[in-house]
Amino acid sequence: MIKTIPTKPYTDQKPGTSGLRKKVPVFQQEHYAENFIQSIFDALDGFEGKTLVIGGDGRFYNREVIQKAIAIAAGNGFGKVMVGQGGILSTPAASNIIRKYKTFGGIILSASHNPGGPHEDFGIKYNAGNGGPAPEKITDAIFAKSKEIKSFKIADIGEIDIDTIGTVKAGDMTVEIFDPVKDYAELMESLFDFEALRKLFKSGFRMRFDAMHAVTGPYAKEILERRLGAPDGTCRNFKPLPDFGGHHPDPNLVHAKHLYDEMMGPDAPDFGAASDGDGDRNLIIGRGIFVTPSDSVAMLAANAKLAPGYKDGLKGIARSMPTSGAADRVAEKLGIGIYETPTGWKFFGNLLDAGMATICGEESAGTGSNHVREKDGLWAVLLWLNILAARGESCKDIVTKHWATYGRNYYSRHDYEEVESDRANALVDELRAKLGSLAGTSVRGLKIAKADDFAYHDPVDGSVSKNQGIRILFEGGSRVVLRLSGTGTSGATLRVYIERYEPDKARHDLDTQEALADLIAAADDIAGIKSHTGRNKPSVIT
Ligand code: G6P
Ligand code: ZN
């Protein structure tokens, strides 16, 4: 029943920040997905007879690749696969299943917040037995295998019915189709005060959750409306669609503008939130106030003790380097560790496994904790709700009081998307070349204290990751960070992160872009952003 099919390597199967992401037609090339899945298995050892979790965010091509993954897992000798019903499994829910059932690992099919459809994006990512994205030594090994692959092994098991819950045999392998929501909902119930949340909704508290036609719809419906009694209609766009209804399932101020407008309008509910394609990102907007992801992680950490799952306090906080320093001030006050990692959730894995960090966050709308090994959109929403219920204050009050206590980190990210790769690389190369001479010079009246290319020394395994983003640190604590995105699928995306710390309470309600205007201009002077990219403004400002 097991066939060995000859194949030729593709040269471009290098996993990025978060797995292999390409346009659907790339994945549809002959044996493209098969090659990558086989390369994952070729890079791993000791899975014979063990269990593999498989699921995805429901995007176009999900169901086809799930069938391939099941058959190749059977061909390679896995004992069992656990597949989310309908092929659905949010990224954090997949992480939970891997951990809860102590499986060997999992394959998650998603391109996160990128659009879906026949000409849009698809992705394959491997998560290890700790539930987290494979560390670089595994992704490097997968890439190496993909360049030398000669054949893949596939079992002739026909099409598996992935829509009916139950267990079937596929050759020598067992296939279990399970409810993708149940275990996750139970996990959330174990962390948060569901009784208090039920009371909150009963008292008339109103929220909007926009699932953006992506994977969190069924999770949010079950948890918010069924278990917590939020009124019908609290969840919007809750049916996962292969093309996400033609939208970008990216919960930011551009793609969830309708939610932002509603939350700023006269009839705004108390609280608004959204999640992305695969359910790991979050957008938090209180009535009349948007909470930046960098602020959100700081505020969640400062108040985490109010939720039962974190009542004993936090071990430490970790944030990616480009994320603002707001969380650092909370960690300092709590007297706990703060860790600065490169962009990519995988870098938090060791800190979480070693019990050094409890809550982690990234400027890219990812927040999570040690409950799983992925960032978790609904988790962040539920922790916010738990804090709102416990404090009995509005989101806006909590945010402004936080700034008054800790100071405000004005923060913005400017993205230049689909820049020609050569031009983007030239910008970075030129900037790198002059890093050594920047310290001590002044630009637009701002004195540069230090400029470097961020390197991370993992305190747990001692590994070093270099060239993780260029930092220009100004005297007084302001900074500009520049790096190229590792998740794009066409051309290069230049990200410019701008931050200014403002301790003065009287200056906490400025417009963010105005508060950062001199730094934005300085960044262009230093890096020649306009001349290199040929653009006179960013494609997206968040
Ligand atoms: C994915 C990763 C995150 C990362 C984000 C942005 O969502 O899971 O950890 O922060 O991409 O990465 P990028 O390389 O595009 O800035
Ligand atoms: Zn995502």
Coordinates of C-alpha atoms and ligand atoms in Angstrom, one line a residue:
M1 CA 0.0 0.0 0.0
I2 CA 3.0 2.3 0.4
K3 CA 4.4 3.8 -2.8
T4 CA 7.7 5.5 -3.2
I5 CA 7.2 8.2 -5.8
P6 CA 10.3 9.8 -7.5
T7 CA 10.4 13.6 -7.3
K8 CA 12.7 16.5 -8.1
P9 CA 13.8 19.0 -5.6
Y10 CA 12.5 22.6 -5.6
T11 CA 15.1 25.2 -4.6
D12 CA 12.7 27.6 -2.9
Q13 CA 11.3 25.7 0.1
K14 CA 13.1 27.7 2.8
P15 CA 10.8 28.2 5.8
G16 CA 10.5 31.9 6.8
T17 CA 9.5 33.5 10.1
S18 CA 6.6 31.1 10.3
G19 CA 6.9 28.1 8.0
L20 CA 6.8 27.9 4.2
R21 CA 4.5 30.4 2.7
K22 CA 3.9 30.8 -1.1
K23 CA 1.1 31.6 -3.5
V24 CA -1.4 28.8 -4.0
P25 CA -0.2 28.2 -7.7
V26 CA 3.3 27.6 -6.3
F27 CA 2.0 24.9 -4.0
Q28 CA -0.1 23.4 -6.8
Q29 CA 3.0 22.6 -8.9
E30 CA 3.7 18.9 -9.2
H31 CA 4.7 17.4 -5.9
Y32 CA 5.4 20.8 -4.4
A33 CA 3.5 20.2 -1.2
E34 CA 4.4 16.5 -1.1
N35 CA 8.1 17.4 -1.3
F36 CA 7.9 19.8 1.6
I37 CA 5.9 17.4 3.8
Q38 CA 8.3 14.6 3.0
S39 CA 11.2 17.0 3.8
I40 CA 9.7 17.7 7.2
F41 CA 9.6 14.0 8.0
D42 CA 13.1 13.5 6.6
A43 CA 14.4 16.1 9.0
L44 CA 12.8 14.4 12.0
D45 CA 13.6 11.2 13.8
G46 CA 11.8 8.6 15.9
F47 CA 8.2 9.2 14.9
E48 CA 7.4 5.7 13.9
G49 CA 4.1 4.6 15.4
K50 CA 3.6 8.0 17.0
T51 CA 0.8 10.6 16.6
L52 CA 0.8 13.6 14.3
V53 CA -1.7 16.5 14.6
I54 CA -3.0 18.0 11.3
G55 CA -5.2 21.0 10.8
G56 CA -5.4 24.4 9.2
D57 CA -7.2 27.7 9.0
G58 CA -9.7 26.6 6.3
R59 CA -8.2 28.6 3.5
F60 CA -8.2 27.6 -0.2
Y61 CA -6.2 24.4 -0.8
N62 CA -6.5 23.4 2.9
R63 CA -8.6 20.3 2.3
E64 CA -6.4 19.0 -0.6
V65 CA -3.1 19.4 1.4
I66 CA -4.7 17.7 4.4
Q67 CA -5.4 14.6 2.3
K68 CA -1.8 14.6 1.1
A69 CA -0.4 15.1 4.6
I70 CA -2.5 12.2 6.0
A71 CA -1.4 9.9 3.2
I72 CA 2.3 10.9 3.4
A73 CA 2.2 10.5 7.3
A74 CA 0.8 7.0 6.7
G75 CA 3.5 6.3 4.1
N76 CA 6.3 7.4 6.5
G77 CA 5.1 5.2 9.4
F78 CA 3.2 7.4 11.8
G79 CA 0.9 5.4 14.0
K80 CA -1.9 7.9 14.1
V81 CA -3.0 11.3 12.8
M82 CA -5.4 13.6 14.6
V83 CA -7.2 15.9 12.2
G84 CA -9.5 18.7 13.2
Q85 CA -13.0 18.2 11.8
G86 CA -13.4 19.8 8.4
G87 CA -9.6 20.3 8.4
I88 CA -10.1 23.2 10.8
L89 CA -7.7 23.8 13.7
S90 CA -6.6 27.3 14.9
T91 CA -2.9 27.6 15.4
P92 CA -3.2 28.0 19.2
A93 CA -5.7 25.1 19.4
A94 CA -3.2 22.9 17.4
S95 CA -0.5 23.8 19.9
N96 CA -2.9 22.8 22.7
I97 CA -3.8 19.4 21.1
I98 CA -0.1 18.6 20.6
R99 CA 0.7 19.3 24.2
K100 CA -2.5 17.9 25.8
Y101 CA -2.3 14.5 24.0
K102 CA 1.5 14.5 24.0
T103 CA 1.7 13.9 20.3
F104 CA 5.0 13.8 18.3
G105 CA 4.2 17.1 16.6
G106 CA 1.8 18.7 14.2
I107 CA 1.5 20.2 10.7
I108 CA -0.5 23.4 10.5
L109 CA -1.7 24.6 7.2
S110 CA -2.0 28.4 7.1
A111 CA -0.6 31.6 5.8
S112 CA -1.8 33.4 8.9
H113 CA -3.2 36.8 8.1
N114 CA -2.3 36.7 4.4
P115 CA -5.3 36.6 2.0
G116 CA -6.6 33.2 0.8
G117 CA -8.0 32.0 -2.5
P118 CA -6.8 30.4 -5.8
H119 CA -4.2 33.1 -6.4
E120 CA -3.5 34.1 -2.8
D121 CA -1.4 32.6 -0.1
F122 CA -1.0 29.2 1.4
G123 CA 1.5 27.8 4.0
I124 CA 2.7 24.7 5.7
K125 CA 4.4 24.8 9.2
Y126 CA 5.7 22.1 11.4
N127 CA 5.3 22.4 15.2
A128 CA 7.3 20.2 17.5
G129 CA 6.3 18.1 20.5
N130 CA 6.3 21.1 22.9
G131 CA 3.5 22.6 20.7
G132 CA 5.6 25.4 19.4
P133 CA 6.9 26.3 15.9
A134 CA 10.0 24.2 15.0
P135 CA 13.2 25.9 16.1
E136 CA 15.7 27.1 13.4
K137 CA 17.8 24.0 13.6
I138 CA 14.8 21.9 12.5
T139 CA 13.6 24.4 9.8
D140 CA 17.2 24.6 8.5
A141 CA 17.3 20.8 8.3
I142 CA 13.9 20.7 6.5
F143 CA 15.3 23.2 3.9
A144 CA 18.4 21.1 3.5
K145 CA 16.3 18.0 2.9
S146 CA 14.1 19.8 0.5
K147 CA 17.1 20.5 -1.7
E148 CA 18.2 16.9 -2.0
I149 CA 14.9 15.1 -2.0
K150 CA 14.6 12.3 -4.5
S151 CA 11.3 10.6 -3.6
F152 CA 8.4 10.7 -1.2
K153 CA 6.5 7.9 0.5
I154 CA 2.8 7.9 0.3
A155 CA 0.2 5.4 1.4
D156 CA -2.6 4.5 -1.1
I157 CA -5.5 5.1 1.3
G158 CA -8.0 6.9 -0.9
E159 CA -9.8 10.0 0.3
I160 CA -10.4 10.2 4.0
D161 CA -13.7 11.7 5.2
I162 CA -12.5 14.6 7.4
D163 CA -15.9 15.9 8.1
T164 CA -17.2 13.2 10.4
I165 CA -16.0 12.9 13.9
G166 CA -14.7 9.5 14.7
T167 CA -11.8 7.1 14.2
V168 CA -11.0 5.1 11.1
K169 CA -8.1 3.0 9.9
A170 CA -6.1 4.1 6.9
G171 CA -3.8 1.2 6.1
D172 CA -1.8 0.6 9.3
M173 CA -2.4 4.1 10.5
T174 CA -5.3 5.3 12.7
V175 CA -7.1 8.6 11.7
E176 CA -9.0 10.4 14.4
I177 CA -11.2 13.2 13.3
F178 CA -11.9 15.4 16.4
D179 CA -13.9 18.5 17.4
P180 CA -11.3 21.3 17.0
V181 CA -13.1 23.6 19.5
K182 CA -13.8 21.5 22.6
D183 CA -10.3 21.0 24.1
Y184 CA -9.4 24.7 23.5
A185 CA -12.6 25.9 25.1
E186 CA -11.9 23.8 28.1
L187 CA -8.4 25.2 28.3
M188 CA -9.8 28.8 28.3
E189 CA -12.2 27.8 31.0
S190 CA -9.4 26.6 33.2
L191 CA -7.5 29.9 32.9
F192 CA -10.2 32.6 33.2
D193 CA -13.0 33.3 35.5
F194 CA -15.9 32.3 33.3
E195 CA -18.4 32.9 36.1
A196 CA -17.4 36.6 36.3
L197 CA -17.5 36.8 32.5
R198 CA -21.0 35.4 32.5
K199 CA -22.0 38.1 35.0
L200 CA -20.4 40.8 33.0
F201 CA -22.4 39.9 29.9
K202 CA -25.5 39.5 32.0
S203 CA -25.1 43.0 33.3
G204 CA -25.4 44.4 29.8
F205 CA -21.8 44.6 28.8
R206 CA -21.6 44.5 25.0
M207 CA -18.8 43.5 22.7
R208 CA -18.0 42.8 19.0
F209 CA -15.8 40.0 18.0
D210 CA -14.9 40.0 14.3
A211 CA -13.6 36.6 13.2
M212 CA -12.9 38.0 9.7
H213 CA -14.4 34.8 8.0
A214 CA -11.4 33.0 9.4
V215 CA -10.7 30.1 11.8
T216 CA -11.7 31.7 15.1
G217 CA -15.4 32.0 14.2
P218 CA -16.4 28.6 15.6
Y219 CA -14.2 29.1 18.7
A220 CA -15.6 32.5 19.4
K221 CA -19.2 31.5 18.9
E222 CA -18.8 28.6 21.3
I223 CA -16.9 30.4 24.0
L224 CA -18.3 34.0 23.9
E225 CA -21.9 33.3 22.9
R226 CA -22.6 29.7 24.1
R227 CA -20.4 29.4 27.2
L228 CA -20.3 33.0 28.4
G229 CA -23.8 34.0 27.3
A230 CA -22.8 37.0 25.2
P231 CA -25.8 38.0 23.0
D232 CA -26.3 36.4 19.7
G233 CA -24.6 38.6 17.1
T234 CA -21.6 39.4 19.3
C235 CA -19.5 37.4 16.8
R236 CA -19.4 38.7 13.3
N237 CA -18.1 37.0 10.1
F238 CA -17.8 33.8 12.1
K239 CA -18.1 31.3 9.2
P240 CA -14.6 30.3 8.0
L241 CA -14.4 30.8 4.2
P242 CA -11.7 29.6 1.8
D243 CA -11.1 33.1 0.6
F244 CA -12.0 34.9 3.9
G245 CA -14.8 36.6 2.0
G246 CA -12.2 38.3 -0.3
H247 CA -10.6 40.2 2.6
H248 CA -7.3 40.2 4.3
P249 CA -7.9 38.3 7.5
D250 CA -5.5 40.7 9.2
P251 CA -6.8 42.3 12.4
N252 CA -5.2 45.7 12.1
L253 CA -6.4 49.3 11.6
V254 CA -6.4 48.9 7.9
H255 CA -8.2 45.6 7.4
A256 CA -10.5 45.9 10.4
K257 CA -11.2 49.5 9.8
H258 CA -14.9 48.9 10.1
L259 CA -14.5 47.6 13.6
Y260 CA -12.3 50.6 14.5
D261 CA -14.9 53.0 13.1
E262 CA -17.6 51.3 15.1
M263 CA -15.6 51.5 18.3
M264 CA -14.9 55.2 17.8
G265 CA -18.6 55.9 16.9
P266 CA -21.4 57.1 19.0
D267 CA -23.0 53.7 19.4
A268 CA -19.8 51.8 20.2
P269 CA -20.2 48.7 22.3
D270 CA -17.9 48.4 25.4
F271 CA -15.2 46.3 23.8
G272 CA -14.2 45.3 20.3
A273 CA -11.8 42.6 19.2
A274 CA -10.7 40.6 16.1
S275 CA -8.4 37.8 15.2
D276 CA -6.6 36.7 12.1
G277 CA -6.7 33.9 9.6
D278 CA -5.3 31.1 11.9
G279 CA -6.4 32.6 15.2
D280 CA -3.1 33.6 16.7
R281 CA -3.2 37.3 16.4
N282 CA -5.5 39.8 18.1
L283 CA -6.8 43.3 17.8
I284 CA -8.1 45.1 20.9
I285 CA -10.1 48.2 20.7
G286 CA -12.0 49.7 23.7
R287 CA -14.8 52.1 23.3
G288 CA -13.0 55.2 22.0
I289 CA -9.5 53.7 22.3
F290 CA -7.3 51.5 20.2
V291 CA -4.8 49.5 22.3
T292 CA -1.5 49.0 20.4
P293 CA -0.2 45.4 20.6
S294 CA 2.9 46.6 22.4
D295 CA 0.8 48.3 25.1
S296 CA -1.6 45.4 25.2
V297 CA 1.1 42.9 26.3
A298 CA 2.3 45.4 29.0
M299 CA -1.2 45.9 30.3
L300 CA -2.1 42.2 30.2
A301 CA 1.1 41.5 32.2
A302 CA 0.4 44.2 34.7
N303 CA -3.1 42.9 35.4
A304 CA -2.6 39.2 34.8
K305 CA -3.0 38.3 38.4
L306 CA -6.7 39.1 38.2
A307 CA -7.2 35.9 36.2
P308 CA -7.3 32.6 38.0
G309 CA -4.7 31.0 35.6
Y310 CA -2.1 33.7 36.6
K311 CA -3.1 34.4 40.2
D312 CA 0.4 33.4 41.5
G313 CA 2.0 36.0 39.3
L314 CA 4.4 35.9 36.4
K315 CA 7.8 34.4 36.1
G316 CA 8.9 36.9 33.4
I317 CA 7.8 38.7 30.3
A318 CA 9.3 38.3 26.8
R319 CA 8.9 40.6 23.9
S320 CA 10.3 40.7 20.4
M321 CA 13.0 43.3 19.9
P322 CA 10.9 45.6 17.7
T323 CA 8.1 45.6 20.2
S324 CA 8.0 48.7 22.4
G325 CA 9.6 48.8 25.8
A326 CA 6.2 49.3 27.6
A327 CA 6.4 45.7 29.0
D328 CA 9.9 46.4 30.3
R329 CA 8.6 48.9 32.8
V330 CA 5.9 46.5 34.0
A331 CA 8.5 43.8 34.5
E332 CA 10.8 46.2 36.3
K333 CA 7.9 47.1 38.7
L334 CA 6.9 43.5 39.2
G335 CA 10.6 42.6 39.8
I336 CA 10.6 39.9 37.2
G337 CA 12.7 39.1 34.2
I338 CA 12.3 40.7 30.8
Y339 CA 13.6 39.1 27.6
E340 CA 14.1 40.7 24.2
T341 CA 14.0 38.1 21.4
P342 CA 14.1 38.4 17.6
T343 CA 10.9 38.6 15.7
G344 CA 9.1 35.2 15.5
W345 CA 7.1 33.4 18.1
K346 CA 9.5 30.4 17.9
F347 CA 12.1 32.4 19.9
F348 CA 9.8 32.4 23.0
G349 CA 9.7 28.6 23.1
N350 CA 12.8 28.0 25.1
L351 CA 12.0 30.8 27.6
L352 CA 8.5 29.3 28.1
D353 CA 9.7 25.7 28.3
A354 CA 12.4 26.8 30.9
G355 CA 9.8 28.6 33.0
M356 CA 11.6 31.9 32.6
A357 CA 8.7 33.8 30.9
T358 CA 5.0 33.5 31.4
I359 CA 3.6 36.1 29.1
C360 CA 5.0 37.0 25.7
G361 CA 4.1 39.6 23.1
E362 CA 5.0 41.0 19.7
E363 CA 4.2 44.3 18.0
S364 CA 2.7 42.3 15.2
A365 CA -0.5 41.7 17.2
G366 CA 0.6 38.5 18.9
T367 CA 0.2 37.9 22.6
G368 CA 0.2 34.7 24.5
S369 CA 1.4 32.8 27.5
N370 CA 2.8 29.5 28.7
H371 CA -0.6 27.8 28.3
V372 CA 0.4 26.9 24.7
R373 CA 3.5 27.5 22.6
E374 CA 1.9 29.8 20.0
K375 CA 0.5 33.3 20.3
D376 CA -3.2 33.1 21.0
G377 CA -5.8 35.7 19.7
L378 CA -8.8 34.6 21.7
W379 CA -6.7 34.1 24.8
A380 CA -5.8 37.8 24.7
V381 CA -9.4 38.8 24.2
L382 CA -10.5 36.6 27.2
L383 CA -7.7 37.9 29.4
W384 CA -8.8 41.5 28.6
L385 CA -12.4 40.6 29.4
N386 CA -11.3 39.0 32.6
I387 CA -9.4 42.1 33.6
L388 CA -12.3 44.4 32.6
A389 CA -14.7 42.2 34.7
A390 CA -12.4 42.2 37.7
R391 CA -11.6 45.9 37.7
G392 CA -15.1 47.0 36.7
E393 CA -13.5 49.9 34.7
S394 CA -13.6 50.7 31.0
C395 CA -10.8 49.7 28.7
K396 CA -10.0 53.4 28.1
D397 CA -9.7 54.0 31.9
I398 CA -7.4 51.0 32.3
V399 CA -5.2 52.2 29.4
T400 CA -4.9 55.8 30.6
K401 CA -4.3 54.8 34.2
H402 CA -1.5 52.5 32.9
W403 CA 0.1 55.3 31.0
A404 CA -0.1 57.6 34.1
T405 CA 1.6 55.0 36.2
Y406 CA 4.3 53.8 33.8
G407 CA 4.6 56.5 31.2
R408 CA 3.5 56.1 27.5
N409 CA 5.5 54.5 24.8
Y410 CA 4.3 56.2 21.6
Y411 CA 4.8 53.6 18.9
S412 CA 4.1 53.1 15.2
R413 CA 5.2 50.7 12.4
H414 CA 5.6 51.9 8.9
D415 CA 5.6 49.1 6.2
Y416 CA 6.8 49.4 2.7
E417 CA 5.3 46.4 1.0
E418 CA 6.3 44.7 -2.2
V419 CA 9.5 46.6 -2.7
E420 CA 11.9 45.1 -5.3
S421 CA 14.1 42.8 -3.3
D422 CA 17.3 44.3 -4.7
R423 CA 16.3 47.8 -3.7
A424 CA 15.4 46.6 -0.2
N425 CA 18.6 44.7 0.2
A426 CA 20.6 47.7 -1.0
L427 CA 19.0 49.8 1.7
V428 CA 19.9 47.3 4.4
D429 CA 23.4 46.8 3.1
E430 CA 24.2 50.5 3.0
L431 CA 22.8 51.0 6.5
R432 CA 24.7 48.1 7.9
A433 CA 27.9 49.5 6.4
K434 CA 27.6 52.8 8.2
L435 CA 26.3 51.4 11.6
G436 CA 29.8 51.8 13.1
S437 CA 29.9 55.5 12.4
L438 CA 26.5 56.6 13.6
A439 CA 26.9 56.7 17.4
G440 CA 27.5 60.3 18.6
T441 CA 26.1 62.0 15.5
S442 CA 22.9 63.9 15.5
V443 CA 20.0 63.9 13.0
R444 CA 17.2 66.4 13.2
G445 CA 18.4 67.4 16.6
L446 CA 18.3 63.8 17.9
K447 CA 21.5 62.4 19.2
I448 CA 22.3 58.8 18.3
A449 CA 23.5 56.9 21.4
K450 CA 24.0 53.6 19.7
A451 CA 23.4 51.8 16.4
D452 CA 23.7 48.1 15.9
D453 CA 22.3 45.0 14.2
F454 CA 20.4 43.0 16.8
A455 CA 21.9 39.6 17.7
Y456 CA 20.1 37.3 20.1
H457 CA 21.9 35.0 22.5
D458 CA 19.4 32.5 23.7
P459 CA 19.9 32.2 27.5
V460 CA 18.5 28.6 27.5
D461 CA 20.4 26.8 24.7
G462 CA 23.2 29.3 24.1
S463 CA 22.3 29.6 20.4
V464 CA 23.0 32.9 18.6
S465 CA 20.8 34.5 15.9
K466 CA 22.4 37.3 14.1
N467 CA 21.2 40.1 11.8
Q468 CA 17.8 40.3 13.4
G469 CA 17.1 44.0 12.8
I470 CA 18.9 47.3 12.7
R471 CA 18.5 49.4 15.8
I472 CA 19.1 53.1 16.0
L473 CA 18.9 54.1 19.7
F474 CA 18.7 57.8 20.5
E475 CA 19.6 59.5 23.7
G476 CA 16.6 59.7 26.0
G477 CA 15.3 56.2 25.0
S478 CA 13.6 56.9 21.6
R479 CA 14.5 54.5 18.8
V480 CA 14.0 53.4 15.2
V481 CA 14.3 49.8 14.1
L482 CA 14.5 48.7 10.5
R483 CA 14.2 45.1 9.3
L484 CA 12.9 43.1 6.3
S485 CA 9.8 41.0 6.9
G486 CA 10.3 37.3 6.9
T487 CA 6.7 36.5 6.1
G488 CA 6.0 38.2 2.8
T489 CA 5.3 36.2 -0.4
S490 CA 6.2 38.7 -3.1
G491 CA 9.1 41.1 -3.2
A492 CA 10.4 42.5 0.1
T493 CA 8.6 44.3 2.9
L494 CA 10.6 46.9 4.8
R495 CA 9.4 47.5 8.3
V496 CA 10.3 50.6 10.2
Y497 CA 9.4 50.7 13.8
I498 CA 9.4 54.0 15.6
E499 CA 9.2 54.5 19.4
R500 CA 9.3 57.4 21.9
Y501 CA 8.9 57.1 25.6
E502 CA 6.9 59.9 27.2
P503 CA 6.8 60.0 31.0
D504 CA 4.8 63.3 31.2
K505 CA 1.1 62.6 31.9
A506 CA 0.2 65.9 30.4
R507 CA 1.5 64.7 27.0
H508 CA -0.3 61.3 26.9
D509 CA -3.0 62.2 24.4
L510 CA -1.0 63.4 21.4
D511 CA -1.6 62.0 17.9
T512 CA 0.9 59.1 17.6
Q513 CA 2.3 60.1 14.1
E514 CA 2.8 63.7 15.3
A515 CA 4.5 62.6 18.5
L516 CA 6.9 60.6 16.4
A517 CA 7.3 63.0 13.4
D518 CA 10.9 64.0 14.1
L519 CA 11.9 60.3 14.5
I520 CA 10.2 59.4 11.3
A521 CA 12.0 62.1 9.4
A522 CA 15.3 61.1 11.1
A523 CA 14.8 57.5 10.0
D524 CA 14.5 58.6 6.4
D525 CA 17.6 60.8 6.7
I526 CA 19.6 57.9 8.1
A527 CA 18.4 55.1 5.9
G528 CA 17.4 56.8 2.7
I529 CA 14.0 55.0 2.8
K530 CA 12.3 57.2 0.1
S531 CA 15.2 57.1 -2.3
H532 CA 15.9 53.4 -1.9
T533 CA 12.2 52.2 -2.1
G534 CA 11.1 54.9 -4.6
R535 CA 8.1 55.5 -2.4
N536 CA 7.2 58.7 -0.7
K537 CA 5.0 57.1 1.9
P538 CA 4.5 53.7 3.6
S539 CA 1.9 51.2 2.2
V540 CA 0.6 50.5 5.7
I541 CA 0.9 52.5 9.0
T542 CA -0.1 50.7 12.2
Ligands
G6P1 C1 4.2 35.9 12.1 C2 5.0 35.3 13.3 C3 5.3 36.4 14.3 C4 5.9 37.6 13.6 C5 5.1 38.1 12.5 C6 5.8 39.2 11.7 O1 3.0 36.2 12.6 O2 4.3 34.3 13.9 O3 6.1 35.9 15.3 O4 6.1 38.6 14.6 O5 4.9 37.0 11.6 O6 6.9 38.7 11.1 P1 7.6 39.6 9.9 O7 8.9 38.9 9.7 O8 6.7 39.7 8.8 O9 7.8 41.0 10.5
ZN2 ZN -1.6 34.2 12.4

